[in-house]
Amino acid sequence: MAEQRLVTRTQFPASAESLKPRLKKAPEFPILEKQNWLIHLHYIRKDYEACKDVIKEQLQETQGLCEYAIYVQALIFRLEGNIQESLELFQTCAVLSPQSADNLKQVARSLFLLGKHKAATEVYNEAAKLNQKDWEICHNLGVCYIYLKQLDKAQDQLHNALHLNRHDLTYIMLGKIHLLEGDLDKAIEIYKKAVEFSPENTELLTTLGLLYLQLGIYQKAFEHLGNALTYDPTNYKAILAAGSMMQTHGDFDVALTKYRVVACAVPESPPLWNNIGMCFFGKKKYVAAISCLKRANYLAPFDWKILYNLGLVHLTMQQYASAFHFLSAAINFQPKMGELYMLLAVALTNLEDTENARRAYTEAVRLDNEKDL
Amino acid sequence: MFYTPSSELPTHLILRNQLRQVFFPSLGIHLPRPPQLFPSSPSSEASSKWLDAHYDPMANIHTFSACLELADLHGDGEYKLVVGDLGPGGQQPRLKVLKGPTVLSESPLPALPAAAATFLMEQHEPRTPALALASGPCVYVYKNLRPYFKFSLPQLPPNPLEQDLWHQAKEDRIDPLTLKEMLEGIREKAEVPLSAQSLRFLQLEPSEMEAFVNQHKSKSIRRQTVITTMTTLKKNLADEDAVSCLVLGTENKELLVLDPEAFTVLAKMSLPSVPVFLEVSGQFDVEFRLAAACRNGNIYILRRDSKRPRYCIELSAQPVGLVRVHKVLVVGSNRDSLHGFTHKGKRLWTVQMPAAILTMNLLEQRSRGLQAVMAGLANGEVRIHRDKALLSVVRTPDAVTSLCFGRYGREDHTLIVTTRGGGLIIKILKRTAVFVEGGGEAGPPPAQAMKLNMPRKTRLYVDQTLREREAGTASSRPASALCAPPQPCTGPSRQTSTCCASGPPVPTRRPSSPA
């Protein structure tokens, strides 16, 4: 039969290497790491079902001794959101091979994901004893300290991590610390260095552009946002920021074409529809503007900017009652803004409610003065 | 009439019944159809660089790119495809050799193949390449598709303390509990890990320990490792038909270079982590560079005469594929991106992919001196890149699990793709095809041309707005009259807004558009 023929073909002459009898695969002790490579390949290809099957098979065969199978099983649990079980499995791995800093790092990461930041820092410190020069340990320690609100220690650790090995993530975290402290200039410094190191990272470019925008340095902001868009033409934040800058310059059509790209990718974004609405407003297409702003309002009913815009457009359309309605809602969310009261006053004047209108104007002036002072 | 798809049918019959199985798998309906093509969009047919040569969704081939090889195994000028097939679900590993669209021979393998490589073993005639299959701790070498030689990895040195303890157990000088304590002590601290026998022993219940020790105490301690990856390295000449060495990566974080004639270990190098993908260039006797992508997410670059890596590329993600294109190392990461690095580890470029990268391989068009990277994606595309530029996109109906490009049969440029469902696709690159940059998507994203999805307003709305304009003052006045007497400005605003809300219907209040 074909089968027998096939079987005989696999008889190999004994190799020169193994003079001892072939006991390396003794019936009770299969090689523990026999299918680690297969588990790994399935895992990196995101083939989690197949991966889990192989892991189960291996664990049964080796009776729970195959460390890598347990490790990958824990990683898959973490990806599925099952952090507690993942933590337990990593702890098993750490018991099976206590010398491995990697297992300790994973245990610490699981603790971090569970919100136990203090415990995580302790385990990271233990891991650091096993492996001094690991940038990942320093970086993650820094992140834990951020959550523990010990920003100085966090900065130290992140700078250590940068000395050992530069990575985009570390720069981003350092930037976030500075922003938390409110130090825009230092944050910009860090992001500039990061962009020098890795000029193609759209996240860094966009964040830097937005920071410049906050500070009002429009030229540089636009430059960085433009760079971000060349590398990734569908980047949502960059397009919104660039579009809003174009709108302030009156370039409504160009802004609209840019927004079209994002509207396909992220159709349910209130700020996006708000901006699109204001583009139409600039082009004097008031009904279209109202439609877009209404959609934005539906998606985000508590956003004062959208309500402000709705009030403004309705005023322009001479729908003073609706305008009044929206503006008063906006004031509820943002009571300290002079412009809102001013618009409210305009609405009230046109509704012939002069008493309340005058009061609104007074309030507006008062708030404006306070702001100037 | 209904035919159920049968996997017992010989492959050539299945080919003739090119079913629409791919579309109606569950119904088992057999619809007669001319063999071959699966639908491709009419506009791309004419301008396509690829000829569809063969498509068999029922080929039942499950493999990785490392287990695909194209070689002239019989020396007759017709190149065959060698597939180390893992079988569905990792059961029934087989060695399949394909010629044209048919399976020439199939033989079962003792264990799952980790990698396959074809290489020339010796200088004398006939100069046909031998086939090496790495599986478990052994490399099986076939010549003319007949088993020729089996190389087993040398055993790893066992822990001397552990050996000593078991020796004592054999002579009954130590009782199981003490043995367990001592072994645990070794496990905590030792550099050399314990053998499988000791690890198993440590797991046992106290009642089982006695029996276990008696059963196993006379065996000597062994530690054996397995091969994770394999590639070939030319020995001393750079010619295409020169003798090559085998380079093996093991689970013990080592790289071994084997002599092709005597199968002795010529060189041993160690890595900080277990290698998954290997790329070599150069010749062993002269100068060579080896790049190893490892399980810890780093890629280490070694040179001849260095026992440890010279350079390290930290990917901060898992490498999914490693291909060397001229002097650039192209690495696919499991964050769906391709990166190009120099051989010193500096990043040159990054390209984002639209779906997860499952496999990568090299595309070489010798006649035009073109080398490019092929990346098989989870959405069924094969993207061909030269540096950052996208040269071409080949679409397949299923996720791509392995790729191979080279001479097949008598055709010089054939692309072989296997898909996740076990299908096999063979495409031939047209002789007139020239890869130009920008063959893929370029310019502004297509979404820019689409119109905005604007909510529509009805006639009723327009009427209501007119009504409000005319009667605005009147409609809001009664409501404000109901409000309480003067209070600080924030107060009445709040109150009037709620009053107005309950007043005459304001048409603009309803959310007009569904999200």
mmCIF file with all atom_site columns, C-alpha atoms in Angstrom, chain A residues 65-149:
data_model
loop_
_atom_site.group_PDB
_atom_site.id
_atom_site.type_symbol
_atom_site.label_atom_id
_atom_site.label_alt_id
_atom_site.label_comp_id
_atom_site.label_asym_id
_atom_site.label_entity_id
_atom_site.label_seq_id
_atom_site.pdbx_PDB_ins_code
_atom_site.Cartn_x
_atom_site.Cartn_y
_atom_site.Cartn_z
_atom_site.occupancy
_atom_site.B_iso_or_equiv
_atom_site.pdbx_formal_charge
_atom_site.auth_seq_id
_atom_site.auth_comp_id
_atom_site.auth_asym_id
_atom_site.auth_atom_id
_atom_site.pdbx_PDB_model_num
ATOM 1  C CA . LEU A 1 65  ? 6.033  22.569 32.858 1.00 0.00 ? 65  LEU A CA 1
ATOM 2  C CA . CYS A 1 66  ? 6.380  24.372 29.564 1.00 0.00 ? 66  CYS A CA 1
ATOM 3  C CA . GLU A 1 67  ? 7.129  27.883 30.727 1.00 0.00 ? 67  GLU A CA 1
ATOM 4  C CA . TYR A 1 68  ? 6.796  29.608 27.383 1.00 0.00 ? 68  TYR A CA 1
ATOM 5  C CA . ALA A 1 69  ? 3.335  28.145 26.832 1.00 0.00 ? 69  ALA A CA 1
ATOM 6  C CA . ILE A 1 70  ? 2.181  29.556 30.163 1.00 0.00 ? 70  ILE A CA 1
ATOM 7  C CA . TYR A 1 71  ? 3.825  32.875 29.326 1.00 0.00 ? 71  TYR A CA 1
ATOM 8  C CA . VAL A 1 72  ? 2.046  33.244 25.989 1.00 0.00 ? 72  VAL A CA 1
ATOM 9  C CA . GLN A 1 73  ? -1.220 32.077 27.527 1.00 0.00 ? 73  GLN A CA 1
ATOM 10 C CA . ALA A 1 74  ? -0.881 34.880 30.054 1.00 0.00 ? 74  ALA A CA 1
ATOM 11 C CA . LEU A 1 75  ? -0.140 37.385 27.275 1.00 0.00 ? 75  LEU A CA 1
ATOM 12 C CA . ILE A 1 76  ? -3.274 36.302 25.434 1.00 0.00 ? 76  ILE A CA 1
ATOM 13 C CA . PHE A 1 77  ? -5.367 36.629 28.599 1.00 0.00 ? 77  PHE A CA 1
ATOM 14 C CA . ARG A 1 78  ? -4.052 40.138 28.968 1.00 0.00 ? 78  ARG A CA 1
ATOM 15 C CA . LEU A 1 79  ? -5.018 40.969 25.386 1.00 0.00 ? 79  LEU A CA 1
ATOM 16 C CA . GLU A 1 80  ? -8.494 39.628 26.069 1.00 0.00 ? 80  GLU A CA 1
ATOM 17 C CA . GLY A 1 81  ? -8.775 41.789 29.164 1.00 0.00 ? 81  GLY A CA 1
ATOM 18 C CA . ASN A 1 82  ? -8.515 38.993 31.709 1.00 0.00 ? 82  ASN A CA 1
ATOM 19 C CA . ILE A 1 83  ? -5.795 40.687 33.741 1.00 0.00 ? 83  ILE A CA 1
ATOM 20 C CA . GLN A 1 84  ? -6.240 38.833 37.007 1.00 0.00 ? 84  GLN A CA 1
ATOM 21 C CA . GLU A 1 85  ? -5.739 35.414 35.454 1.00 0.00 ? 85  GLU A CA 1
ATOM 22 C CA . SER A 1 86  ? -2.888 36.802 33.419 1.00 0.00 ? 86  SER A CA 1
ATOM 23 C CA . LEU A 1 87  ? -1.215 37.951 36.618 1.00 0.00 ? 87  LEU A CA 1
ATOM 24 C CA . GLU A 1 88  ? -1.548 34.535 38.201 1.00 0.00 ? 88  GLU A CA 1
ATOM 25 C CA . LEU A 1 89  ? -0.012 32.813 35.191 1.00 0.00 ? 89  LEU A CA 1
ATOM 26 C CA . PHE A 1 90  ? 2.907  35.236 35.119 1.00 0.00 ? 90  PHE A CA 1
ATOM 27 C CA . GLN A 1 91  ? 3.507  34.543 38.764 1.00 0.00 ? 91  GLN A CA 1
ATOM 28 C CA . THR A 1 92  ? 3.632  30.837 37.931 1.00 0.00 ? 92  THR A CA 1
ATOM 29 C CA . CYS A 1 93  ? 6.244  31.609 35.272 1.00 0.00 ? 93  CYS A CA 1
ATOM 30 C CA . ALA A 1 94  ? 8.252  33.615 37.775 1.00 0.00 ? 94  ALA A CA 1
ATOM 31 C CA . VAL A 1 95  ? 8.238  30.602 40.095 1.00 0.00 ? 95  VAL A CA 1
ATOM 32 C CA . LEU A 1 96  ? 9.311  28.252 37.307 1.00 0.00 ? 96  LEU A CA 1
ATOM 33 C CA . SER A 1 97  ? 12.302 30.345 36.428 1.00 0.00 ? 97  SER A CA 1
ATOM 34 C CA . PRO A 1 98  ? 13.177 32.797 39.181 1.00 0.00 ? 98  PRO A CA 1
ATOM 35 C CA . GLN A 1 99  ? 16.257 34.168 37.416 1.00 0.00 ? 99  GLN A CA 1
ATOM 36 C CA . SER A 1 100 ? 14.305 35.692 34.605 1.00 0.00 ? 100 SER A CA 1
ATOM 37 C CA . ALA A 1 101 ? 13.818 39.432 34.851 1.00 0.00 ? 101 ALA A CA 1
ATOM 38 C CA . ASP A 1 102 ? 11.319 39.230 32.038 1.00 0.00 ? 102 ASP A CA 1
ATOM 39 C CA . ASN A 1 103 ? 8.764  37.280 34.068 1.00 0.00 ? 103 ASN A CA 1
ATOM 40 C CA . LEU A 1 104 ? 9.028  39.760 36.925 1.00 0.00 ? 104 LEU A CA 1
ATOM 41 C CA . LYS A 1 105 ? 8.525  42.619 34.491 1.00 0.00 ? 105 LYS A CA 1
ATOM 42 C CA . GLN A 1 106 ? 5.369  40.989 33.210 1.00 0.00 ? 106 GLN A CA 1
ATOM 43 C CA . VAL A 1 107 ? 4.047  40.459 36.744 1.00 0.00 ? 107 VAL A CA 1
ATOM 44 C CA . ALA A 1 108 ? 4.700  44.109 37.469 1.00 0.00 ? 108 ALA A CA 1
ATOM 45 C CA . ARG A 1 109 ? 2.942  45.167 34.282 1.00 0.00 ? 109 ARG A CA 1
ATOM 46 C CA . SER A 1 110 ? -0.114 43.103 35.201 1.00 0.00 ? 110 SER A CA 1
ATOM 47 C CA . LEU A 1 111 ? -0.201 44.744 38.623 1.00 0.00 ? 111 LEU A CA 1
ATOM 48 C CA . PHE A 1 112 ? 0.068  48.117 36.921 1.00 0.00 ? 112 PHE A CA 1
ATOM 49 C CA . LEU A 1 113 ? -2.854 47.288 34.645 1.00 0.00 ? 113 LEU A CA 1
ATOM 50 C CA . LEU A 1 114 ? -4.888 46.263 37.672 1.00 0.00 ? 114 LEU A CA 1
ATOM 51 C CA . GLY A 1 115 ? -4.250 49.670 39.180 1.00 0.00 ? 115 GLY A CA 1
ATOM 52 C CA . LYS A 1 116 ? -1.946 48.475 41.939 1.00 0.00 ? 116 LYS A CA 1
ATOM 53 C CA . HIS A 1 117 ? 0.790  50.956 41.196 1.00 0.00 ? 117 HIS A CA 1
ATOM 54 C CA . LYS A 1 118 ? 2.618  50.691 44.496 1.00 0.00 ? 118 LYS A CA 1
ATOM 55 C CA . ALA A 1 119 ? 2.934  46.922 44.248 1.00 0.00 ? 119 ALA A CA 1
ATOM 56 C CA . ALA A 1 120 ? 4.039  47.321 40.635 1.00 0.00 ? 120 ALA A CA 1
ATOM 57 C CA . THR A 1 121 ? 6.904  49.628 41.600 1.00 0.00 ? 121 THR A CA 1
ATOM 58 C CA . GLU A 1 122 ? 8.112  47.115 44.163 1.00 0.00 ? 122 GLU A CA 1
ATOM 59 C CA . VAL A 1 123 ? 8.199  44.284 41.661 1.00 0.00 ? 123 VAL A CA 1
ATOM 60 C CA . TYR A 1 124 ? 9.936  46.516 39.102 1.00 0.00 ? 124 TYR A CA 1
ATOM 61 C CA . ASN A 1 125 ? 12.612 47.331 41.650 1.00 0.00 ? 125 ASN A CA 1
ATOM 62 C CA . GLU A 1 126 ? 13.149 43.635 42.210 1.00 0.00 ? 126 GLU A CA 1
ATOM 63 C CA . ALA A 1 127 ? 13.437 43.093 38.477 1.00 0.00 ? 127 ALA A CA 1
ATOM 64 C CA . ALA A 1 128 ? 15.917 45.961 38.273 1.00 0.00 ? 128 ALA A CA 1
ATOM 65 C CA . LYS A 1 129 ? 18.161 44.086 40.706 1.00 0.00 ? 129 LYS A CA 1
ATOM 66 C CA . LEU A 1 130 ? 18.330 41.206 38.263 1.00 0.00 ? 130 LEU A CA 1
ATOM 67 C CA . ASN A 1 131 ? 18.962 43.358 35.213 1.00 0.00 ? 131 ASN A CA 1
ATOM 68 C CA . GLN A 1 132 ? 20.396 46.815 35.796 1.00 0.00 ? 132 GLN A CA 1
ATOM 69 C CA . LYS A 1 133 ? 20.510 48.215 32.329 1.00 0.00 ? 133 LYS A CA 1
ATOM 70 C CA . ASP A 1 134 ? 17.012 47.688 31.132 1.00 0.00 ? 134 ASP A CA 1
ATOM 71 C CA . TRP A 1 135 ? 15.383 50.826 29.726 1.00 0.00 ? 135 TRP A CA 1
ATOM 72 C CA . GLU A 1 136 ? 11.976 49.202 29.900 1.00 0.00 ? 136 GLU A CA 1
ATOM 73 C CA . ILE A 1 137 ? 12.147 48.827 33.660 1.00 0.00 ? 137 ILE A CA 1
ATOM 74 C CA . CYS A 1 138 ? 13.130 52.487 34.105 1.00 0.00 ? 138 CYS A CA 1
ATOM 75 C CA . HIS A 1 139 ? 10.435 53.612 31.692 1.00 0.00 ? 139 HIS A CA 1
ATOM 76 C CA . ASN A 1 140 ? 7.694  51.617 33.353 1.00 0.00 ? 140 ASN A CA 1
ATOM 77 C CA . LEU A 1 141 ? 8.841  52.726 36.797 1.00 0.00 ? 141 LEU A CA 1
ATOM 78 C CA . GLY A 1 142 ? 8.527  56.282 35.565 1.00 0.00 ? 142 GLY A CA 1
ATOM 79 C CA . VAL A 1 143 ? 4.975  55.635 34.366 1.00 0.00 ? 143 VAL A CA 1
ATOM 80 C CA . CYS A 1 144 ? 4.023  54.073 37.704 1.00 0.00 ? 144 CYS A CA 1
ATOM 81 C CA . TYR A 1 145 ? 5.359  57.082 39.552 1.00 0.00 ? 145 TYR A CA 1
ATOM 82 C CA . ILE A 1 146 ? 3.277  59.345 37.340 1.00 0.00 ? 146 ILE A CA 1
ATOM 83 C CA . TYR A 1 147 ? 0.192  57.472 38.472 1.00 0.00 ? 147 TYR A CA 1
ATOM 84 C CA . LEU A 1 148 ? 1.369  57.631 42.064 1.00 0.00 ? 148 LEU A CA 1
ATOM 85 C CA . LYS A 1 149 ? 1.691  61.389 41.530 1.00 0.00 ? 149 LYS A CA 1
#
